Amino acid sequence: MSAAQTQLAWDTMLDLGGPAGSPLHRRLAGALRAAIETGRLAPGAMLPPTRLLAEELHCSRWAVTEAYEQLTAEGFVEARVGSGTRVRAVPRAATLAEHARDARAAAGIRYDITPGMPDLAAFPARDWMAALRTAITRATAEDLGQPRWGGHQRLRDVLSGYLARVRGAATSAASLRITTGIADGVGLTGAILYRHGFRAVGVEEPCWRRLPRVLAASGLEPVPIDVDADGLDVDALASKQDVRAVLISPCHQYPTGVALSPQRRAALLEWAQRVDGVILEDDYDSEFRYDRPAGGALQAAGPAHVFLYGSLSKTLAPALRLGWLVCPPHWSGEMRGDALAPYTPPTLDQLAFAAMIQSGAYDRHLRRQRVRYRRRRRLLLDLVGTCLPGVRVSGTAAGLHLLLHLPAPVNTAAFTSRARDAGVSVMTLGSLRSVDVACDDALVIGYGNVADADLPGIVRTLADLLQSSV
Amino acid sequence: MSAAQTQLAWDTMLDLGGPAGSPLHRRLAGALRAAIETGRLAPGAMLPPTRLLAEELHCSRWAVTEAYEQLTAEGFVEARVGSGTRVRAVPRAATLAEHARDARAAAGIRYDITPGMPDLAAFPARDWMAALRTAITRATAEDLGQPRWGGHQRLRDVLSGYLARVRGAATSAASLRITTGIADGVGLTGAILYRHGFRAVGVEEPCWRRLPRVLAASGLEPVPIDVDADGLDVDALASKQDVRAVLISPCHQYPTGVALSPQRRAALLEWAQRVDGVILEDDYDSEFRYDRPAGGALQAAGPAHVFLYGSLSKTLAPALRLGWLVCPPHWSGEMRGDALAPYTPPTLDQLAFAAMIQSGAYDRHLRRQRVRYRRRRRLLLDLVGTCLPGVRVSGTAAGLHLLLHLPAPVNTAAFTSRARDAGVSVMTLGSLRSVDVACDDALVIGYGNVADADLPGIVRTLADLLQSSV
């Protein structure tokens, strides 16, 4: 008989409280499990014989036997014939470490205003939970099998209708594929284009660097095309003889924030038709437009030549890993799953998104967020106007980021590194270019995931740094 | 003023019931949305001026304005200055089609006993829901950002402890990666092995064909190695000079159901050490062992040479797309994410799985399922014994499938096609081989996802067919 068994009073050691109404054997198993996990019952310790423990706890012997069997099945204890039940040596779960936060704290970063994140504190947890409940309640046994490649029919139906009414997209369930995000969809398209003889693809300069990398991984050479105040320079694109595909964010260019002008839109579609080319439309944040209703997707005007990509990463949370693409009808047959094809998101998440659209909760959330972001943008612009004289602002009409152009003598890259030392993590426009351009740099400020209350402190820090820079 | 506006009595057309306690403007928006979606309000129809509708509904004008604005934001209606609010032309969501079921019904299949599915009707929806609730409630804003490649730290900690106690695995959070399933993990490993000069990999003959295909896609040549009553023929493996890697399901070979004998286990590990090779252990269903406690993972005995793969596809549902791999410590640095790397599952699903392990609900579910499957297997064996004389059964010790060896004169492949005509979808052992072997075929019967009540009908159908075959 081990020390553990003789020295401990089992009825005081085991907290049998548990959730009201849960059976005693389950509460007993839980209490023993907790005792093992916290180390109160050490590896090698013997559990008392079932008869003795039942007496001590004033319960049936069956309840104790049942609890021991459960813990044996779980691997916490092992029973040997003739020698009782003993606690196994089990590694304890490590204390949870919030690694990223630690890393940030270690680097002394108080404020992260790099772009790319929506307001994660405003994640509509209750709406998402309710949508998941609907999804799980309605799921058939078949829905729980292998997800169908390209997405569940219900989400494809519902999302197709949504994109038509909100983005004006020319879409149908047949031309829609559910992906794990925009990069996933772009990579899938890149692989198909490569198989069809495409070797180069125009990309905006500057742009979100990940997408050219994804296309390069498919074998396509990214060819930078400059962006000016009217968006992508379509003449420059047309002058590249070997380029018949282009990746573009026409509604709100990332990161400059300009919109493709109506003339350029027309010219781009005309180009696509002339060269029998394809346009990859990155529709990453057009849910958030502040000055007027969001412009319709380019895809609406040229569905035969435009692939349209969107995701939940800016509207709900990147953690959900859910996105979509609309492909031109005559490419639809190519968009099939195979062993190498990207992965289809979990079915219940897909059905939850469908339920959230159908209940209206998704639209309501977006409307709330537009109000929230508009207010935050206003606050930020006011602070910049007051505290940062000489700083020009651009790219404010939409989305979750804007540009701050520092006065001429200031080296923006050097400023960024000093800002980081002062606890503000911020990104430069230059870092989103494929080549170094000394002039015309700017700060790219993401205000999506910043608390309103932090904005004054952030702008003051930048103002102090600026004052000591000029 | 349009026909719609004058002819309809708005207060009777709009069902403002809605959920109790939800604000009137939201119920009004919902009622208008429903009217548009069902076609009662046609495209082009004008909504009444806000003042008039407010009077008719005896509510504030604000509520009507708010509802109209919500629907405008959602794209259901459009407002033009001076000309009122009009229903937009929006494609209606298609009627939902349960495609797979339709296809199956069209093929006349009443019973599907092909292997590979767990009991989807027994999916613990309440437990999973509760786990999701815990995950969502505890999630920090940081948890909602981009998932960390390889998995959330909390799940890696918790799962690592679980695999140690239940599978005896030698693991730590650092050697664990969260994947989207076993094929994902095997594909990832294949790519890494190829980068390190591996060009061939032994695979069991017969086996689950998808995994050799995944390895082939990584550039590795699958080399079939025969399986006998003791499992993989290790001598045959060792005789292949260029093969330093092997994919194996040692605890319950798929599909034959044999376990790798202790002698073979030792020989295989000795081989791996001698050739400095790697063993890819497919641990796909060892949660379900009926005759005695599940054998520990091979990985436990040779963690330096064994990659271990598991998933939720057999324990909960394939739809969840969640799996893991444990990699040998000195390969751990190679297992990093990059633009091409497989995808990381959604964070909330990962946290839900962690919560389900921590609450004990996962272990309880497995225990319930073991009881359920054992009973079903018993019932099936009894029926086979009674109704199918001359049929030999094998591979019954574990898992969710078994083999039926038909009497010699019967051609198993032809029998399968007749069974399909009779409404029973069933698979042959031959279809899981890389080469045609005329003799020694069998039926591979999956009983995981079959209702107990259907078993008599299924076995009777097979018995009738058999009687007319011999």
CSV table of N, CA and C in Angstrom, one decimal, chain A residues 172-304:
chain,number,residue,atom,x,y,z
A,172,SER,N,-22.6,32.0,-60.2
A,172,SER,CA,-23.5,30.9,-59.9
A,172,SER,C,-22.8,29.9,-59.1
A,173,ALA,N,-23.6,29.0,-58.4
A,173,ALA,CA,-22.9,28.0,-57.6
A,173,ALA,C,-21.9,27.2,-58.4
A,174,ALA,N,-22.2,27.0,-59.7
A,174,ALA,CA,-21.3,26.2,-60.5
A,174,ALA,C,-19.9,26.9,-60.8
A,175,SER,N,-19.9,28.2,-60.7
A,175,SER,CA,-18.6,28.9,-61.0
A,175,SER,C,-17.9,29.3,-59.7
A,176,LEU,N,-18.5,28.9,-58.6
A,176,LEU,CA,-17.9,29.3,-57.3
A,176,LEU,C,-17.2,28.1,-56.7
A,177,ARG,N,-16.0,28.4,-56.1
A,177,ARG,CA,-15.3,27.4,-55.3
A,177,ARG,C,-15.0,27.9,-54.0
A,178,ILE,N,-15.2,27.1,-52.9
A,178,ILE,CA,-14.8,27.5,-51.6
A,178,ILE,C,-13.3,27.2,-51.4
A,179,THR,N,-12.6,28.1,-50.9
A,179,THR,CA,-11.1,28.0,-50.7
A,179,THR,C,-10.8,28.3,-49.2
A,180,THR,N,-9.5,28.2,-48.9
A,180,THR,CA,-9.1,28.5,-47.6
A,180,THR,C,-8.6,30.0,-47.5
A,181,GLY,N,-8.8,30.7,-48.5
A,181,GLY,CA,-8.4,32.1,-48.5
A,181,GLY,C,-8.0,32.6,-49.9
A,182,ILE,N,-7.7,33.8,-50.0
A,182,ILE,CA,-7.4,34.4,-51.3
A,182,ILE,C,-6.1,33.8,-51.9
A,183,ALA,N,-5.1,33.6,-51.0
A,183,ALA,CA,-3.8,33.1,-51.5
A,183,ALA,C,-4.0,31.6,-52.1
A,184,ASP,N,-4.9,30.9,-51.4
A,184,ASP,CA,-5.2,29.5,-51.8
A,184,ASP,C,-5.8,29.6,-53.2
A,185,GLY,N,-6.8,30.4,-53.4
A,185,GLY,CA,-7.5,30.5,-54.7
A,185,GLY,C,-6.5,31.0,-55.8
A,186,VAL,N,-5.7,32.0,-55.5
A,186,VAL,CA,-4.7,32.5,-56.5
A,186,VAL,C,-3.7,31.4,-56.9
A,187,GLY,N,-3.3,30.6,-55.9
A,187,GLY,CA,-2.3,29.6,-56.1
A,187,GLY,C,-3.0,28.5,-57.0
A,188,LEU,N,-4.2,28.2,-56.8
A,188,LEU,CA,-4.9,27.2,-57.6
A,188,LEU,C,-5.0,27.7,-59.0
A,189,THR,N,-5.4,28.9,-59.2
A,189,THR,CA,-5.5,29.5,-60.5
A,189,THR,C,-4.2,29.5,-61.2
A,190,GLY,N,-3.1,29.9,-60.5
A,190,GLY,CA,-1.8,29.9,-61.1
A,190,GLY,C,-1.4,28.5,-61.7
A,191,ALA,N,-1.7,27.5,-60.9
A,191,ALA,CA,-1.4,26.1,-61.4
A,191,ALA,C,-2.1,25.8,-62.7
A,192,ILE,N,-3.4,26.2,-62.7
A,192,ILE,CA,-4.2,25.9,-63.9
A,192,ILE,C,-3.7,26.7,-65.1
A,193,LEU,N,-3.3,28.0,-64.9
A,193,LEU,CA,-2.8,28.8,-66.0
A,193,LEU,C,-1.5,28.3,-66.5
A,194,TYR,N,-0.7,27.8,-65.6
A,194,TYR,CA,0.6,27.2,-66.0
A,194,TYR,C,0.4,26.0,-66.9
A,195,ARG,N,-0.6,25.1,-66.5
A,195,ARG,CA,-0.9,24.0,-67.3
A,195,ARG,C,-1.4,24.4,-68.7
A,196,HIS,N,-2.0,25.6,-68.8
A,196,HIS,CA,-2.5,26.0,-70.1
A,196,HIS,C,-1.5,27.0,-70.8
A,197,GLY,N,-0.2,26.9,-70.5
A,197,GLY,CA,0.8,27.6,-71.3
A,197,GLY,C,1.1,29.0,-70.8
A,198,PHE,N,0.4,29.5,-69.8
A,198,PHE,CA,0.8,30.8,-69.3
A,198,PHE,C,2.1,30.7,-68.6
A,199,ARG,N,3.0,31.7,-68.8
A,199,ARG,CA,4.3,31.7,-68.2
A,199,ARG,C,4.6,32.9,-67.4
A,200,ALA,N,3.8,34.0,-67.6
A,200,ALA,CA,4.1,35.2,-66.9
A,200,ALA,C,2.8,35.8,-66.4
A,201,VAL,N,2.8,36.6,-65.4
A,201,VAL,CA,1.6,37.3,-64.9
A,201,VAL,C,2.0,38.7,-64.4
A,202,GLY,N,1.3,39.7,-64.9
A,202,GLY,CA,1.5,41.0,-64.4
A,202,GLY,C,1.0,41.2,-62.9
A,203,VAL,N,1.8,41.9,-62.1
A,203,VAL,CA,1.4,42.1,-60.7
A,203,VAL,C,1.6,43.6,-60.4
A,204,GLU,N,0.7,44.1,-59.6
A,204,GLU,CA,0.8,45.5,-59.3
A,204,GLU,C,2.1,45.8,-58.5
A,205,GLU,N,2.6,47.0,-58.8
A,205,GLU,CA,3.8,47.5,-58.1
A,205,GLU,C,3.5,48.8,-57.4
A,206,PRO,N,3.4,48.9,-56.1
A,206,PRO,CA,3.6,47.9,-55.1
A,206,PRO,C,2.4,47.0,-54.9
A,207,CYS,N,2.5,45.9,-54.1
A,207,CYS,CA,1.4,45.1,-53.8
A,207,CYS,C,1.7,44.2,-52.6
A,208,TRP,N,0.7,43.4,-52.2
A,208,TRP,CA,0.9,42.4,-51.1
A,208,TRP,C,1.8,41.3,-51.7
A,209,ARG,N,3.0,41.3,-51.1
A,209,ARG,CA,4.1,40.4,-51.7
A,209,ARG,C,3.7,38.9,-51.7
A,210,ARG,N,2.8,38.5,-50.9
A,210,ARG,CA,2.6,37.1,-50.8
A,210,ARG,C,2.0,36.5,-52.1
A,211,LEU,N,1.1,37.3,-52.7
A,211,LEU,CA,0.5,36.7,-53.9
A,211,LEU,C,1.4,36.5,-55.1
A,212,PRO,N,2.4,37.4,-55.4
A,212,PRO,CA,3.4,37.1,-56.4
A,212,PRO,C,4.2,35.9,-56.1
A,213,ARG,N,4.5,35.7,-54.8
A,213,ARG,CA,5.2,34.5,-54.4
A,213,ARG,C,4.4,33.2,-54.7
A,214,VAL,N,3.1,33.3,-54.4
A,214,VAL,CA,2.3,32.1,-54.6
A,214,VAL,C,2.2,31.8,-56.1
A,215,LEU,N,2.1,32.8,-56.9
A,215,LEU,CA,2.1,32.6,-58.4
A,215,LEU,C,3.4,32.1,-58.9
A,216,ALA,N,4.5,32.6,-58.3
A,216,ALA,CA,5.8,32.1,-58.7
A,216,ALA,C,6.0,30.6,-58.4
A,217,ALA,N,5.4,30.2,-57.2
A,217,ALA,CA,5.5,28.8,-56.8
A,217,ALA,C,4.7,27.9,-57.8
A,218,SER,N,3.8,28.5,-58.6
A,218,SER,CA,3.0,27.8,-59.6
A,218,SER,C,3.8,27.7,-60.9
A,219,GLY,N,5.0,28.4,-61.0
A,219,GLY,CA,5.8,28.4,-62.2
A,219,GLY,C,5.6,29.7,-63.0
A,220,LEU,N,4.8,30.6,-62.6
A,220,LEU,CA,4.6,31.8,-63.4
A,220,LEU,C,5.6,32.9,-62.9
A,221,GLU,N,6.1,33.7,-63.9
A,221,GLU,CA,7.0,34.8,-63.5
A,221,GLU,C,6.2,36.0,-63.3
A,222,PRO,N,6.2,36.6,-62.1
A,222,PRO,CA,5.5,37.8,-61.8
A,222,PRO,C,6.2,39.0,-62.5
A,223,VAL,N,5.5,39.8,-63.2
A,223,VAL,CA,6.0,41.0,-63.9
A,223,VAL,C,5.4,42.2,-63.3
A,224,PRO,N,6.3,43.0,-62.6
A,224,PRO,CA,5.7,44.2,-61.9
A,224,PRO,C,5.2,45.3,-62.9
A,225,ILE,N,4.0,45.8,-62.7
A,225,ILE,CA,3.4,46.8,-63.5
A,225,ILE,C,3.1,48.0,-62.5
A,226,ASP,N,3.5,49.2,-62.9
A,226,ASP,CA,3.4,50.3,-62.0
A,226,ASP,C,1.9,50.7,-61.7
A,227,VAL,N,1.7,51.2,-60.5
A,227,VAL,CA,0.3,51.7,-60.2
A,227,VAL,C,0.5,53.3,-60.0
A,228,ASP,N,-0.4,54.0,-60.6
A,228,ASP,CA,-0.4,55.5,-60.4
A,228,ASP,C,-1.8,55.9,-59.7
A,229,ALA,N,-2.1,57.2,-59.8
A,229,ALA,CA,-3.3,57.7,-59.1
A,229,ALA,C,-4.6,57.1,-59.7
A,230,ASP,N,-4.5,56.5,-60.9
A,230,ASP,CA,-5.7,55.9,-61.6
A,230,ASP,C,-5.7,54.4,-61.4
A,231,GLY,N,-4.7,53.9,-60.7
A,231,GLY,CA,-4.6,52.4,-60.5
A,231,GLY,C,-3.6,51.9,-61.5
A,232,LEU,N,-3.7,50.6,-61.8
A,232,LEU,CA,-2.7,49.9,-62.6
A,232,LEU,C,-2.5,50.6,-64.0
A,233,ASP,N,-1.3,50.8,-64.4
A,233,ASP,CA,-1.0,51.4,-65.7
A,233,ASP,C,-1.3,50.3,-66.8
A,234,VAL,N,-2.4,50.4,-67.4
A,234,VAL,CA,-2.9,49.4,-68.3
A,234,VAL,C,-2.0,49.4,-69.6
A,235,ASP,N,-1.6,50.6,-70.0
A,235,ASP,CA,-0.7,50.7,-71.2
A,235,ASP,C,0.6,49.9,-71.0
A,236,ALA,N,1.1,50.1,-69.8
A,236,ALA,CA,2.4,49.4,-69.5
A,236,ALA,C,2.2,47.9,-69.5
A,237,LEU,N,1.0,47.5,-69.0
A,237,LEU,CA,0.7,46.0,-69.0
A,237,LEU,C,0.6,45.6,-70.5
A,238,ALA,N,-0.1,46.3,-71.3
A,238,ALA,CA,-0.3,45.9,-72.7
A,238,ALA,C,1.0,45.9,-73.5
A,239,SER,N,2.0,46.7,-73.0
A,239,SER,CA,3.2,46.7,-73.8
A,239,SER,C,4.1,45.4,-73.5
A,240,LYS,N,3.7,44.7,-72.5
A,240,LYS,CA,4.5,43.4,-72.3
A,240,LYS,C,3.9,42.3,-73.2
A,241,GLN,N,4.7,41.9,-74.2
A,241,GLN,CA,4.2,41.0,-75.2
A,241,GLN,C,3.8,39.7,-74.6
A,242,ASP,N,4.5,39.2,-73.7
A,242,ASP,CA,4.3,37.8,-73.2
A,242,ASP,C,3.3,37.6,-72.1
A,243,VAL,N,2.8,38.8,-71.7
A,243,VAL,CA,1.9,38.7,-70.5
A,243,VAL,C,0.5,38.7,-70.9
A,244,ARG,N,-0.2,37.6,-70.6
A,244,ARG,CA,-1.7,37.5,-70.9
A,244,ARG,C,-2.5,37.4,-69.6
A,245,ALA,N,-1.9,37.6,-68.4
A,245,ALA,CA,-2.6,37.4,-67.2
A,245,ALA,C,-2.1,38.6,-66.3
A,246,VAL,N,-3.1,39.0,-65.4
A,246,VAL,CA,-2.7,40.1,-64.5
A,246,VAL,C,-3.4,39.9,-63.2
A,247,LEU,N,-2.7,40.2,-62.1
A,247,LEU,CA,-3.3,40.1,-60.7
A,247,LEU,C,-3.5,41.6,-60.3
A,248,ILE,N,-4.7,41.9,-59.9
A,248,ILE,CA,-5.0,43.3,-59.6
A,248,ILE,C,-6.1,43.4,-58.5
A,249,SER,N,-6.0,44.5,-57.7
A,249,SER,CA,-7.0,44.8,-56.6
A,249,SER,C,-7.6,46.1,-57.1
A,250,PRO,N,-8.6,46.0,-58.0
A,250,PRO,CA,-9.1,47.2,-58.7
A,250,PRO,C,-10.0,48.1,-57.8
A,251,CYS,N,-10.7,47.6,-56.8
A,251,CYS,CA,-11.6,48.4,-56.1
A,251,CYS,C,-10.9,49.3,-55.0
A,252,HIS,N,-9.8,48.8,-54.5
A,252,HIS,CA,-9.0,49.5,-53.5
A,252,HIS,C,-7.6,48.9,-53.5
A,253,GLN,N,-6.8,49.5,-54.3
A,253,GLN,CA,-5.5,48.9,-54.6
A,253,GLN,C,-4.7,48.8,-53.3
A,254,TYR,N,-4.1,47.6,-53.1
A,254,TYR,CA,-3.3,47.4,-51.9
A,254,TYR,C,-1.8,47.6,-52.3
A,255,PRO,N,-1.1,48.4,-51.6
A,255,PRO,CA,-1.4,49.2,-50.4
A,255,PRO,C,-1.7,50.7,-50.7
A,256,THR,N,-1.7,51.1,-52.0
A,256,THR,CA,-1.8,52.6,-52.2
A,256,THR,C,-3.2,53.1,-51.9
A,257,GLY,N,-4.2,52.3,-52.0
A,257,GLY,CA,-5.6,52.7,-51.7
A,257,GLY,C,-6.3,53.3,-52.9
A,258,VAL,N,-5.7,53.4,-54.0
A,258,VAL,CA,-6.4,54.0,-55.2
A,258,VAL,C,-7.3,53.0,-55.8
A,259,ALA,N,-8.3,53.6,-56.5
A,259,ALA,CA,-9.3,52.7,-57.2
A,259,ALA,C,-8.9,52.8,-58.7
A,260,LEU,N,-9.1,51.7,-59.4
A,260,LEU,CA,-8.9,51.7,-60.8
A,260,LEU,C,-10.0,52.6,-61.5
A,261,SER,N,-9.5,53.6,-62.3
A,261,SER,CA,-10.5,54.6,-62.8
A,261,SER,C,-11.3,53.9,-63.9
A,262,PRO,N,-12.5,54.5,-64.1
A,262,PRO,CA,-13.5,53.9,-65.1
A,262,PRO,C,-12.8,53.7,-66.5
A,263,GLN,N,-12.0,54.6,-66.9
A,263,GLN,CA,-11.3,54.5,-68.2
A,263,GLN,C,-10.3,53.3,-68.2
A,264,ARG,N,-9.6,53.2,-67.1
A,264,ARG,CA,-8.7,52.0,-67.0
A,264,ARG,C,-9.4,50.7,-66.9
A,265,ARG,N,-10.5,50.7,-66.2
A,265,ARG,CA,-11.3,49.5,-66.1
A,265,ARG,C,-11.7,49.0,-67.5
A,266,ALA,N,-12.2,50.0,-68.3
A,266,ALA,CA,-12.6,49.6,-69.7
A,266,ALA,C,-11.4,49.1,-70.5
A,267,ALA,N,-10.3,49.8,-70.3
A,267,ALA,CA,-9.1,49.5,-71.1
A,267,ALA,C,-8.6,48.1,-70.7
A,268,LEU,N,-8.7,47.8,-69.4
A,268,LEU,CA,-8.2,46.5,-68.9
A,268,LEU,C,-9.0,45.4,-69.5
A,269,LEU,N,-10.3,45.6,-69.4
A,269,LEU,CA,-11.2,44.5,-70.0
A,269,LEU,C,-11.0,44.3,-71.5
A,270,GLU,N,-10.8,45.5,-72.1
A,270,GLU,CA,-10.6,45.4,-73.6
A,270,GLU,C,-9.3,44.7,-73.9
A,271,TRP,N,-8.3,44.9,-73.1
A,271,TRP,CA,-7.0,44.2,-73.2
A,271,TRP,C,-7.2,42.7,-73.0
A,272,ALA,N,-7.9,42.3,-72.0
A,272,ALA,CA,-8.2,40.9,-71.7
A,272,ALA,C,-8.8,40.2,-72.9
A,273,GLN,N,-9.8,40.9,-73.5
A,273,GLN,CA,-10.5,40.3,-74.6
A,273,GLN,C,-9.6,40.2,-75.8
A,274,ARG,N,-8.8,41.3,-76.0
A,274,ARG,CA,-7.9,41.3,-77.2
A,274,ARG,C,-6.8,40.2,-77.2
A,275,VAL,N,-6.2,40.0,-76.0
A,275,VAL,CA,-5.1,39.0,-75.9
A,275,VAL,C,-5.7,37.6,-75.5
A,276,ASP,N,-7.0,37.5,-75.3
A,276,ASP,CA,-7.6,36.3,-74.7
A,276,ASP,C,-6.9,36.0,-73.4
A,277,GLY,N,-6.9,37.0,-72.6
A,277,GLY,CA,-6.1,36.9,-71.3
A,277,GLY,C,-7.1,36.7,-70.1
A,278,VAL,N,-6.5,36.7,-68.9
A,278,VAL,CA,-7.3,36.5,-67.7
A,278,VAL,C,-6.9,37.6,-66.7
A,279,ILE,N,-7.8,38.0,-66.0
A,279,ILE,CA,-7.6,39.0,-64.9
A,279,ILE,C,-7.9,38.3,-63.6
A,280,LEU,N,-7.0,38.4,-62.6
A,280,LEU,CA,-7.2,37.8,-61.3
A,280,LEU,C,-7.5,39.0,-60.4
A,281,GLU,N,-8.8,39.1,-60.0
A,281,GLU,CA,-9.3,40.2,-59.2
A,281,GLU,C,-9.2,39.9,-57.7
A,282,ASP,N,-8.3,40.6,-57.0
A,282,ASP,CA,-8.2,40.4,-55.6
A,282,ASP,C,-9.2,41.4,-54.9
A,283,ASP,N,-10.3,40.9,-54.4
A,283,ASP,CA,-11.4,41.7,-53.9
A,283,ASP,C,-11.3,41.6,-52.3
A,284,TYR,N,-10.2,42.0,-51.8
A,284,TYR,CA,-9.9,41.6,-50.4
A,284,TYR,C,-10.6,42.5,-49.3
A,285,ASP,N,-11.0,43.7,-49.6
A,285,ASP,CA,-11.6,44.5,-48.5
A,285,ASP,C,-12.7,45.4,-49.0
A,286,SER,N,-13.3,45.1,-50.1
A,286,SER,CA,-14.2,46.1,-50.6
A,286,SER,C,-15.5,46.2,-49.9
A,287,GLU,N,-15.6,45.3,-48.8
A,287,GLU,CA,-16.8,45.5,-47.9
A,287,GLU,C,-16.8,46.8,-47.2
A,288,PHE,N,-15.6,47.4,-47.1
A,288,PHE,CA,-15.4,48.6,-46.3
A,288,PHE,C,-15.1,49.8,-47.2
A,289,ARG,N,-16.1,50.6,-47.5
A,289,ARG,CA,-15.9,51.8,-48.4
A,289,ARG,C,-16.7,52.9,-47.6
A,290,TYR,N,-16.0,54.0,-47.5
A,290,TYR,CA,-16.6,55.0,-46.6
A,290,TYR,C,-17.2,56.2,-47.2
A,291,ASP,N,-16.7,56.6,-48.4
A,291,ASP,CA,-17.2,57.8,-49.0
A,291,ASP,C,-18.4,57.7,-49.9
A,292,ARG,N,-18.6,56.4,-50.4
A,292,ARG,CA,-19.8,56.2,-51.2
A,292,ARG,C,-20.0,54.6,-51.3
A,293,PRO,N,-21.1,54.1,-51.8
A,293,PRO,CA,-21.2,52.7,-51.8
A,293,PRO,C,-20.1,52.0,-52.6
A,294,ALA,N,-19.7,50.8,-52.1
A,294,ALA,CA,-18.5,50.1,-52.7
A,294,ALA,C,-18.8,50.0,-54.2
A,295,GLY,N,-17.7,50.2,-55.0
A,295,GLY,CA,-17.8,49.9,-56.5
A,295,GLY,C,-18.0,48.5,-56.7
A,296,GLY,N,-18.8,48.1,-57.7
A,296,GLY,CA,-19.0,46.7,-58.1
A,296,GLY,C,-17.7,46.1,-58.5
A,297,ALA,N,-17.7,44.8,-58.4
A,297,ALA,CA,-16.5,44.0,-58.8
A,297,ALA,C,-16.2,44.2,-60.3
A,298,LEU,N,-15.0,44.3,-60.7
A,298,LEU,CA,-14.6,44.3,-62.1
A,298,LEU,C,-15.2,43.1,-62.8
A,299,GLN,N,-15.2,42.0,-62.0
A,299,GLN,CA,-15.7,40.7,-62.6
A,299,GLN,C,-17.1,40.9,-63.1
A,300,ALA,N,-17.9,41.8,-62.6
A,300,ALA,CA,-19.3,42.0,-63.0
A,300,ALA,C,-19.3,42.4,-64.5
A,301,ALA,N,-18.3,43.2,-64.9
A,301,ALA,CA,-18.3,43.7,-66.3
A,301,ALA,C,-17.6,42.8,-67.3
A,302,GLY,N,-16.9,41.8,-66.8
A,302,GLY,CA,-16.2,40.9,-67.7
A,302,GLY,C,-16.0,39.5,-67.2
A,303,PRO,N,-17.2,38.9,-66.8
A,303,PRO,CA,-17.1,37.5,-66.2
A,303,PRO,C,-16.4,36.5,-67.0
A,304,ALA,N,-16.3,36.7,-68.3
A,304,ALA,CA,-15.6,35.6,-69.1
A,304,ALA,C,-14.1,35.7,-69.0
